[in-house]
mmCIF file with all atom_site columns, C-alpha atoms in Angstrom:
data_model
loop_
_atom_site.group_PDB
_atom_site.id
_atom_site.type_symbol
_atom_site.label_atom_id
_atom_site.label_alt_id
_atom_site.label_comp_id
_atom_site.label_asym_id
_atom_site.label_entity_id
_atom_site.label_seq_id
_atom_site.pdbx_PDB_ins_code
_atom_site.Cartn_x
_atom_site.Cartn_y
_atom_site.Cartn_z
_atom_site.occupancy
_atom_site.B_iso_or_equiv
_atom_site.pdbx_formal_charge
_atom_site.auth_seq_id
_atom_site.auth_comp_id
_atom_site.auth_asym_id
_atom_site.auth_atom_id
_atom_site.pdbx_PDB_model_num
ATOM 1   C CA . MET A 1 1   ? -3.485  -3.468  -1.724  1.00 58.00 ? 118 MET A CA 1
ATOM 2   C CA . HIS A 1 2   ? -6.717  -1.478  -1.664  1.00 62.00 ? 119 HIS A CA 1
ATOM 3   C CA . ALA A 1 3   ? -4.779  1.780   -1.889  1.00 67.00 ? 120 ALA A CA 1
ATOM 4   C CA . SER A 1 4   ? -2.731  0.433   -4.787  1.00 76.00 ? 121 SER A CA 1
ATOM 5   C CA . ILE A 1 5   ? -5.826  -0.538  -6.764  1.00 83.00 ? 122 ILE A CA 1
ATOM 6   C CA . ILE A 1 6   ? -7.606  2.748   -6.189  1.00 82.00 ? 123 ILE A CA 1
ATOM 7   C CA . ASN A 1 7   ? -4.455  4.778   -6.953  1.00 79.00 ? 124 ASN A CA 1
ATOM 8   C CA . HIS A 1 8   ? -3.930  2.980   -10.257 1.00 80.00 ? 125 HIS A CA 1
ATOM 9   C CA . PHE A 1 9   ? -7.579  3.363   -11.179 1.00 84.00 ? 126 PHE A CA 1
ATOM 10  C CA . LEU A 1 10  ? -7.704  7.072   -10.298 1.00 85.00 ? 127 LEU A CA 1
ATOM 11  C CA . SER A 1 11  ? -4.494  7.716   -12.216 1.00 82.00 ? 128 SER A CA 1
ATOM 12  C CA . ALA A 1 12  ? -6.256  6.393   -15.327 1.00 85.00 ? 129 ALA A CA 1
ATOM 13  C CA . HIS A 1 13  ? -9.708  7.989   -14.811 1.00 83.00 ? 130 HIS A CA 1
ATOM 14  C CA . VAL A 1 14  ? -11.125 11.119  -13.299 1.00 85.00 ? 131 VAL A CA 1
ATOM 15  C CA . ILE A 1 15  ? -14.366 10.359  -11.511 1.00 86.00 ? 132 ILE A CA 1
ATOM 16  C CA . LEU A 1 16  ? -17.013 12.466  -9.840  1.00 86.00 ? 133 LEU A CA 1
ATOM 17  C CA . LEU A 1 17  ? -16.679 12.904  -6.100  1.00 83.00 ? 134 LEU A CA 1
ATOM 18  C CA . ALA A 1 18  ? -20.136 11.349  -5.686  1.00 80.00 ? 135 ALA A CA 1
ATOM 19  C CA . LYS A 1 19  ? -18.842 8.121   -7.301  1.00 83.00 ? 136 LYS A CA 1
ATOM 20  C CA . LEU A 1 20  ? -15.638 7.927   -5.219  1.00 85.00 ? 137 LEU A CA 1
ATOM 21  C CA . TRP A 1 21  ? -17.425 5.998   -2.469  1.00 82.00 ? 138 TRP A CA 1
ATOM 22  C CA . LEU A 1 22  ? -18.588 3.402   -4.998  1.00 83.00 ? 139 LEU A CA 1
ATOM 23  C CA . VAL A 1 23  ? -15.092 3.066   -6.491  1.00 86.00 ? 140 VAL A CA 1
ATOM 24  C CA . GLY A 1 24  ? -13.588 2.761   -3.002  1.00 85.00 ? 141 GLY A CA 1
ATOM 25  C CA . ILE A 1 25  ? -15.999 -0.012  -2.060  1.00 83.00 ? 142 ILE A CA 1
ATOM 26  C CA . MET A 1 26  ? -15.274 -1.809  -5.309  1.00 84.00 ? 143 MET A CA 1
ATOM 27  C CA . CYS A 1 27  ? -11.516 -1.581  -4.771  1.00 85.00 ? 144 CYS A CA 1
ATOM 28  C CA . LEU A 1 28  ? -11.975 -3.022  -1.262  1.00 86.00 ? 145 LEU A CA 1
ATOM 29  C CA . LEU A 1 29  ? -13.913 -5.922  -2.758  1.00 86.00 ? 146 LEU A CA 1
ATOM 30  C CA . LEU A 1 30  ? -11.234 -6.534  -5.386  1.00 88.00 ? 147 LEU A CA 1
ATOM 31  C CA . ALA A 1 31  ? -8.463  -6.404  -2.773  1.00 86.00 ? 148 ALA A CA 1
ATOM 32  C CA . ALA A 1 32  ? -10.407 -8.861  -0.600  1.00 87.00 ? 149 ALA A CA 1
ATOM 33  C CA . LYS A 1 33  ? -10.809 -11.223 -3.551  1.00 86.00 ? 150 LYS A CA 1
ATOM 34  C CA . VAL A 1 34  ? -7.050  -11.188 -4.094  1.00 84.00 ? 151 VAL A CA 1
ATOM 35  C CA . GLU A 1 35  ? -5.778  -11.272 -0.513  1.00 80.00 ? 152 GLU A CA 1
ATOM 36  C CA . GLU A 1 36  ? -8.404  -12.864 1.731   1.00 82.00 ? 153 GLU A CA 1
ATOM 37  C CA . ILE A 1 37  ? -9.234  -16.522 2.200   1.00 85.00 ? 154 ILE A CA 1
ATOM 38  C CA . VAL A 1 38  ? -12.917 -15.820 2.854   1.00 87.00 ? 155 VAL A CA 1
ATOM 39  C CA . VAL A 1 39  ? -14.228 -12.960 0.739   1.00 85.00 ? 156 VAL A CA 1
ATOM 40  C CA . PRO A 1 40  ? -17.092 -10.867 2.113   1.00 84.00 ? 157 PRO A CA 1
ATOM 41  C CA . SER A 1 41  ? -20.226 -11.026 -0.014  1.00 84.00 ? 158 SER A CA 1
ATOM 42  C CA . ILE A 1 42  ? -21.474 -8.282  -2.301  1.00 81.00 ? 159 ILE A CA 1
ATOM 43  C CA . LEU A 1 43  ? -24.281 -7.789  0.226   1.00 82.00 ? 160 LEU A CA 1
ATOM 44  C CA . TYR A 1 44  ? -21.700 -6.854  2.878   1.00 82.00 ? 161 TYR A CA 1
ATOM 45  C CA . PHE A 1 45  ? -20.312 -4.067  0.665   1.00 77.00 ? 162 PHE A CA 1
ATOM 46  C CA . HIS A 1 46  ? -23.851 -3.066  -0.296  1.00 76.00 ? 163 HIS A CA 1
ATOM 47  C CA . ASN A 1 47  ? -24.555 -2.548  3.417   1.00 80.00 ? 164 ASN A CA 1
ATOM 48  C CA . CYS A 1 48  ? -21.242 -0.715  3.916   1.00 75.00 ? 165 CYS A CA 1
ATOM 49  C CA . ALA A 1 49  ? -22.425 1.812   1.354   1.00 71.00 ? 166 ALA A CA 1
ATOM 50  C CA . ASP A 1 50  ? -25.581 2.468   3.404   1.00 70.00 ? 167 ASP A CA 1
ATOM 51  C CA . LEU A 1 51  ? -27.578 0.766   0.647   1.00 69.00 ? 168 LEU A CA 1
ATOM 52  C CA . SER A 1 52  ? -26.723 3.698   -1.646  1.00 76.00 ? 169 SER A CA 1
ATOM 53  C CA . TYR A 1 53  ? -25.765 1.447   -4.552  1.00 77.00 ? 170 TYR A CA 1
ATOM 54  C CA . THR A 1 54  ? -27.444 -1.668  -5.829  1.00 80.00 ? 171 THR A CA 1
ATOM 55  C CA . GLU A 1 55  ? -25.562 -4.937  -5.976  1.00 80.00 ? 172 GLU A CA 1
ATOM 56  C CA . GLY A 1 56  ? -25.801 -4.730  -9.765  1.00 83.00 ? 173 GLY A CA 1
ATOM 57  C CA . LYS A 1 57  ? -24.174 -1.294  -9.767  1.00 82.00 ? 174 LYS A CA 1
ATOM 58  C CA . ILE A 1 58  ? -21.339 -2.599  -7.572  1.00 81.00 ? 175 ILE A CA 1
ATOM 59  C CA . LEU A 1 59  ? -20.754 -5.511  -9.956  1.00 84.00 ? 176 LEU A CA 1
ATOM 60  C CA . LEU A 1 60  ? -20.884 -3.186  -12.952 1.00 87.00 ? 177 LEU A CA 1
ATOM 61  C CA . ILE A 1 61  ? -18.204 -0.910  -11.497 1.00 86.00 ? 178 ILE A CA 1
ATOM 62  C CA . GLU A 1 62  ? -16.144 -4.019  -10.707 1.00 87.00 ? 179 GLU A CA 1
ATOM 63  C CA . CYS A 1 63  ? -16.014 -4.828  -14.422 1.00 90.00 ? 180 CYS A CA 1
ATOM 64  C CA . TYR A 1 64  ? -15.188 -1.204  -15.220 1.00 89.00 ? 181 TYR A CA 1
ATOM 65  C CA . VAL A 1 65  ? -12.313 -1.094  -12.689 1.00 89.00 ? 182 VAL A CA 1
ATOM 66  C CA . LEU A 1 66  ? -10.919 -4.418  -13.879 1.00 91.00 ? 183 LEU A CA 1
ATOM 67  C CA . MET A 1 67  ? -11.048 -3.360  -17.546 1.00 91.00 ? 184 MET A CA 1
ATOM 68  C CA . THR A 1 68  ? -9.379  -0.040  -16.686 1.00 89.00 ? 185 THR A CA 1
ATOM 69  C CA . LEU A 1 69  ? -6.555  -1.895  -14.912 1.00 87.00 ? 186 LEU A CA 1
ATOM 70  C CA . ASP A 1 70  ? -6.310  -4.445  -17.760 1.00 87.00 ? 187 ASP A CA 1
ATOM 71  C CA . TRP A 1 71  ? -7.112  -7.135  -15.164 1.00 87.00 ? 188 TRP A CA 1
ATOM 72  C CA . ASN A 1 72  ? -3.695  -6.535  -13.573 1.00 85.00 ? 189 ASN A CA 1
ATOM 73  C CA . LEU A 1 73  ? -4.004  -6.387  -9.793  1.00 80.00 ? 190 LEU A CA 1
ATOM 74  C CA . SER A 1 74  ? -0.442  -7.442  -9.053  1.00 75.00 ? 191 SER A CA 1
ATOM 75  C CA . HIS A 1 75  ? 1.170   -4.072  -8.470  1.00 72.00 ? 192 HIS A CA 1
ATOM 76  C CA . PRO A 1 76  ? 4.037   -4.340  -5.999  1.00 75.00 ? 193 PRO A CA 1
ATOM 77  C CA . ASN A 1 77  ? 3.484   -2.451  -2.792  1.00 78.00 ? 194 ASN A CA 1
ATOM 78  C CA . ALA A 1 78  ? 5.678   -1.498  0.124   1.00 84.00 ? 195 ALA A CA 1
ATOM 79  C CA . MET A 1 79  ? 4.663   -4.525  2.197   1.00 84.00 ? 196 MET A CA 1
ATOM 80  C CA . HIS A 1 80  ? 5.722   -6.913  -0.573  1.00 82.00 ? 197 HIS A CA 1
ATOM 81  C CA . TYR A 1 81  ? 9.066   -5.159  -0.791  1.00 86.00 ? 198 TYR A CA 1
ATOM 82  C CA . LEU A 1 82  ? 9.442   -5.300  3.004   1.00 88.00 ? 199 LEU A CA 1
ATOM 83  C CA . ARG A 1 83  ? 8.900   -9.068  2.973   1.00 86.00 ? 200 ARG A CA 1
ATOM 84  C CA . HIS A 1 84  ? 11.515  -9.391  0.249   1.00 83.00 ? 201 HIS A CA 1
ATOM 85  C CA . ILE A 1 85  ? 14.158  -7.184  1.853   1.00 83.00 ? 202 ILE A CA 1
ATOM 86  C CA . SER A 1 86  ? 13.530  -8.713  5.304   1.00 80.00 ? 203 SER A CA 1
ATOM 87  C CA . LYS A 1 87  ? 14.808  -12.035 4.008   1.00 79.00 ? 204 LYS A CA 1
ATOM 88  C CA . VAL A 1 88  ? 18.319  -10.608 3.750   1.00 77.00 ? 205 VAL A CA 1
ATOM 89  C CA . GLU A 1 89  ? 18.195  -8.960  7.178   1.00 73.00 ? 206 GLU A CA 1
ATOM 90  C CA . ASP A 1 90  ? 18.221  -10.680 10.542  1.00 70.00 ? 207 ASP A CA 1
ATOM 91  C CA . TYR A 1 91  ? 14.546  -11.037 11.428  1.00 71.00 ? 208 TYR A CA 1
ATOM 92  C CA . ASP A 1 92  ? 13.710  -9.012  14.509  1.00 82.00 ? 209 ASP A CA 1
ATOM 93  C CA . LEU A 1 93  ? 10.036  -9.043  15.498  1.00 87.00 ? 210 LEU A CA 1
ATOM 94  C CA . LYS A 1 94  ? 10.154  -5.640  17.185  1.00 90.00 ? 211 LYS A CA 1
ATOM 95  C CA . ALA A 1 95  ? 11.892  -4.027  14.198  1.00 89.00 ? 212 ALA A CA 1
ATOM 96  C CA . GLN A 1 96  ? 9.522   -5.693  11.744  1.00 91.00 ? 213 GLN A CA 1
ATOM 97  C CA . THR A 1 97  ? 6.493   -4.470  13.697  1.00 93.00 ? 214 THR A CA 1
ATOM 98  C CA . ILE A 1 98  ? 7.786   -0.885  13.684  1.00 94.00 ? 215 ILE A CA 1
ATOM 99  C CA . ARG A 1 99  ? 8.544   -1.106  9.953   1.00 92.00 ? 216 ARG A CA 1
ATOM 100 C CA . LYS A 1 100 ? 5.018   -2.314  9.209   1.00 93.00 ? 217 LYS A CA 1
ATOM 101 C CA . TYR A 1 101 ? 3.579   0.468   11.356  1.00 93.00 ? 218 TYR A CA 1
ATOM 102 C CA . LEU A 1 102 ? 5.621   3.078   9.490   1.00 93.00 ? 219 LEU A CA 1
ATOM 103 C CA . LEU A 1 103 ? 4.437   1.660   6.156   1.00 92.00 ? 220 LEU A CA 1
ATOM 104 C CA . GLU A 1 104 ? 0.806   1.780   7.290   1.00 89.00 ? 221 GLU A CA 1
ATOM 105 C CA . VAL A 1 105 ? 1.181   5.390   8.400   1.00 89.00 ? 222 VAL A CA 1
ATOM 106 C CA . ALA A 1 106 ? 2.931   6.262   5.120   1.00 89.00 ? 223 ALA A CA 1
ATOM 107 C CA . VAL A 1 107 ? -0.150  5.181   3.164   1.00 82.00 ? 224 VAL A CA 1
ATOM 108 C CA . LEU A 1 108 ? -2.061  8.011   4.853   1.00 83.00 ? 225 LEU A CA 1
ATOM 109 C CA . ARG A 1 109 ? 0.459   10.706  3.883   1.00 84.00 ? 226 ARG A CA 1
ATOM 110 C CA . TRP A 1 110 ? -0.466  12.223  0.524   1.00 81.00 ? 227 TRP A CA 1
ATOM 111 C CA . ARG A 1 111 ? 3.064   13.546  -0.018  1.00 85.00 ? 228 ARG A CA 1
ATOM 112 C CA . LEU A 1 112 ? 4.378   9.985   0.012   1.00 85.00 ? 229 LEU A CA 1
ATOM 113 C CA . LEU A 1 113 ? 1.915   8.692   -2.589  1.00 79.00 ? 230 LEU A CA 1
ATOM 114 C CA . ALA A 1 114 ? 4.216   9.655   -5.452  1.00 79.00 ? 231 ALA A CA 1
ATOM 115 C CA . MET A 1 115 ? 7.176   7.811   -3.933  1.00 86.00 ? 232 MET A CA 1
ATOM 116 C CA . PRO A 1 116 ? 8.027   4.313   -5.169  1.00 88.00 ? 233 PRO A CA 1
ATOM 117 C CA . PRO A 1 117 ? 7.016   1.618   -2.661  1.00 88.00 ? 234 PRO A CA 1
ATOM 118 C CA . SER A 1 118 ? 10.604  0.366   -2.542  1.00 89.00 ? 235 SER A CA 1
ATOM 119 C CA . LEU A 1 119 ? 11.864  3.800   -1.441  1.00 92.00 ? 236 LEU A CA 1
ATOM 120 C CA . ILE A 1 120 ? 9.242   4.074   1.299   1.00 93.00 ? 237 ILE A CA 1
ATOM 121 C CA . THR A 1 121 ? 10.165  0.586   2.504   1.00 92.00 ? 238 THR A CA 1
ATOM 122 C CA . ILE A 1 122 ? 13.892  1.268   2.640   1.00 92.00 ? 239 ILE A CA 1
ATOM 123 C CA . ALA A 1 123 ? 13.221  4.590   4.387   1.00 93.00 ? 240 ALA A CA 1
ATOM 124 C CA . SER A 1 124 ? 11.084  2.780   6.984   1.00 93.00 ? 241 SER A CA 1
ATOM 125 C CA . ILE A 1 125 ? 13.890  0.262   7.550   1.00 90.00 ? 242 ILE A CA 1
ATOM 126 C CA . TRP A 1 126 ? 16.401  3.086   7.993   1.00 91.00 ? 243 TRP A CA 1
ATOM 127 C CA . LEU A 1 127 ? 14.056  4.964   10.318  1.00 92.00 ? 244 LEU A CA 1
ATOM 128 C CA . THR A 1 128 ? 13.418  1.820   12.384  1.00 91.00 ? 245 THR A CA 1
ATOM 129 C CA . GLY A 1 129 ? 17.167  1.512   12.863  1.00 88.00 ? 246 GLY A CA 1
ATOM 130 C CA . LEU A 1 130 ? 17.194  5.067   14.170  1.00 89.00 ? 247 LEU A CA 1
ATOM 131 C CA . ILE A 1 131 ? 14.273  4.383   16.525  1.00 91.00 ? 248 ILE A CA 1
ATOM 132 C CA . LEU A 1 132 ? 15.841  1.204   17.932  1.00 90.00 ? 249 LEU A CA 1
ATOM 133 C CA . SER A 1 133 ? 19.393  2.587   17.952  1.00 86.00 ? 250 SER A CA 1
ATOM 134 C CA . HIS A 1 134 ? 20.573  -0.141  15.580  1.00 81.00 ? 251 HIS A CA 1
ATOM 135 C CA . ASP A 1 135 ? 22.917  0.186   12.659  1.00 75.00 ? 252 ASP A CA 1
ATOM 136 C CA . ARG A 1 136 ? 20.682  1.948   10.149  1.00 72.00 ? 253 ARG A CA 1
ATOM 137 C CA . TRP A 1 137 ? 22.559  1.036   6.985   1.00 77.00 ? 254 TRP A CA 1
ATOM 138 C CA . THR A 1 138 ? 23.960  -2.465  7.040   1.00 76.00 ? 255 THR A CA 1
ATOM 139 C CA . PRO A 1 139 ? 26.141  -3.948  4.287   1.00 77.00 ? 256 PRO A CA 1
ATOM 140 C CA . ASN A 1 140 ? 23.187  -6.166  3.293   1.00 78.00 ? 257 ASN A CA 1
ATOM 141 C CA . LEU A 1 141 ? 20.903  -3.165  2.860   1.00 79.00 ? 258 LEU A CA 1
ATOM 142 C CA . ALA A 1 142 ? 23.569  -1.361  0.880   1.00 79.00 ? 259 ALA A CA 1
ATOM 143 C CA . HIS A 1 143 ? 23.935  -4.386  -1.370  1.00 81.00 ? 260 HIS A CA 1
ATOM 144 C CA . TYR A 1 144 ? 20.254  -5.268  -1.902  1.00 82.00 ? 261 TYR A CA 1
ATOM 145 C CA . SER A 1 145 ? 18.802  -1.772  -1.920  1.00 82.00 ? 262 SER A CA 1
ATOM 146 C CA . ILE A 1 146 ? 18.815  0.284   -5.083  1.00 83.00 ? 263 ILE A CA 1
ATOM 147 C CA . TYR A 1 147 ? 19.055  3.483   -3.039  1.00 86.00 ? 264 TYR A CA 1
ATOM 148 C CA . ALA A 1 148 ? 22.046  5.239   -1.581  1.00 84.00 ? 265 ALA A CA 1
ATOM 149 C CA . GLU A 1 149 ? 21.686  6.092   2.089   1.00 86.00 ? 266 GLU A CA 1
ATOM 150 C CA . SER A 1 150 ? 21.910  9.808   1.297   1.00 86.00 ? 267 SER A CA 1
ATOM 151 C CA . SER A 1 151 ? 18.960  9.567   -1.120  1.00 89.00 ? 268 SER A CA 1
ATOM 152 C CA . LEU A 1 152 ? 16.695  8.328   1.689   1.00 90.00 ? 269 LEU A CA 1
ATOM 153 C CA . MET A 1 153 ? 16.784  11.533  3.724   1.00 91.00 ? 270 MET A CA 1
ATOM 154 C CA . PRO A 1 154 ? 14.016  13.461  1.887   1.00 92.00 ? 271 PRO A CA 1
ATOM 155 C CA . THR A 1 155 ? 11.651  10.492  2.271   1.00 92.00 ? 272 THR A CA 1
ATOM 156 C CA . VAL A 1 156 ? 12.672  9.913   5.895   1.00 91.00 ? 273 VAL A CA 1
ATOM 157 C CA . ASN A 1 157 ? 12.000  13.592  6.645   1.00 90.00 ? 274 ASN A CA 1
ATOM 158 C CA . LEU A 1 158 ? 8.527   13.341  5.069   1.00 90.00 ? 275 LEU A CA 1
ATOM 159 C CA . MET A 1 159 ? 7.806   10.240  7.134   1.00 90.00 ? 276 MET A CA 1
ATOM 160 C CA . LEU A 1 160 ? 8.932   11.984  10.310  1.00 87.00 ? 277 LEU A CA 1
ATOM 161 C CA . ARG A 1 161 ? 6.522   14.839  9.710   1.00 82.00 ? 278 ARG A CA 1
#
């Protein structure tokens, strides 16, 4: 979720490189507030920033980020889509673990940032089938996916690199 928040914020605003650390810390705090049961304190993030920013500055940028995003932090990501699509597939712990790993690695690939999360998820499911020598394109995937199997190949190739 952190990557989703920071991507949406940076698509709306250009910021100085010196302020990127502050925005990154703020997006981590926002993601923690949404996803975690126990949220780390502002002091924790203050310390993570090597005391470079005051707690007041961190709270100020929080308001700025939230206003920029119109208070909408519910952007779908690949993991949400994986949970959804996994409900129609037979749940296999090994396959699900590989899919999650592929999604985590995909977040680090800048060429995949422009891809829709649903496409990255379906490509990871297809690629997991290849890795485990399972049927890569089941009738359920064909029915519930909005992508044709042939349209996955460019994304799969980027993930393989």
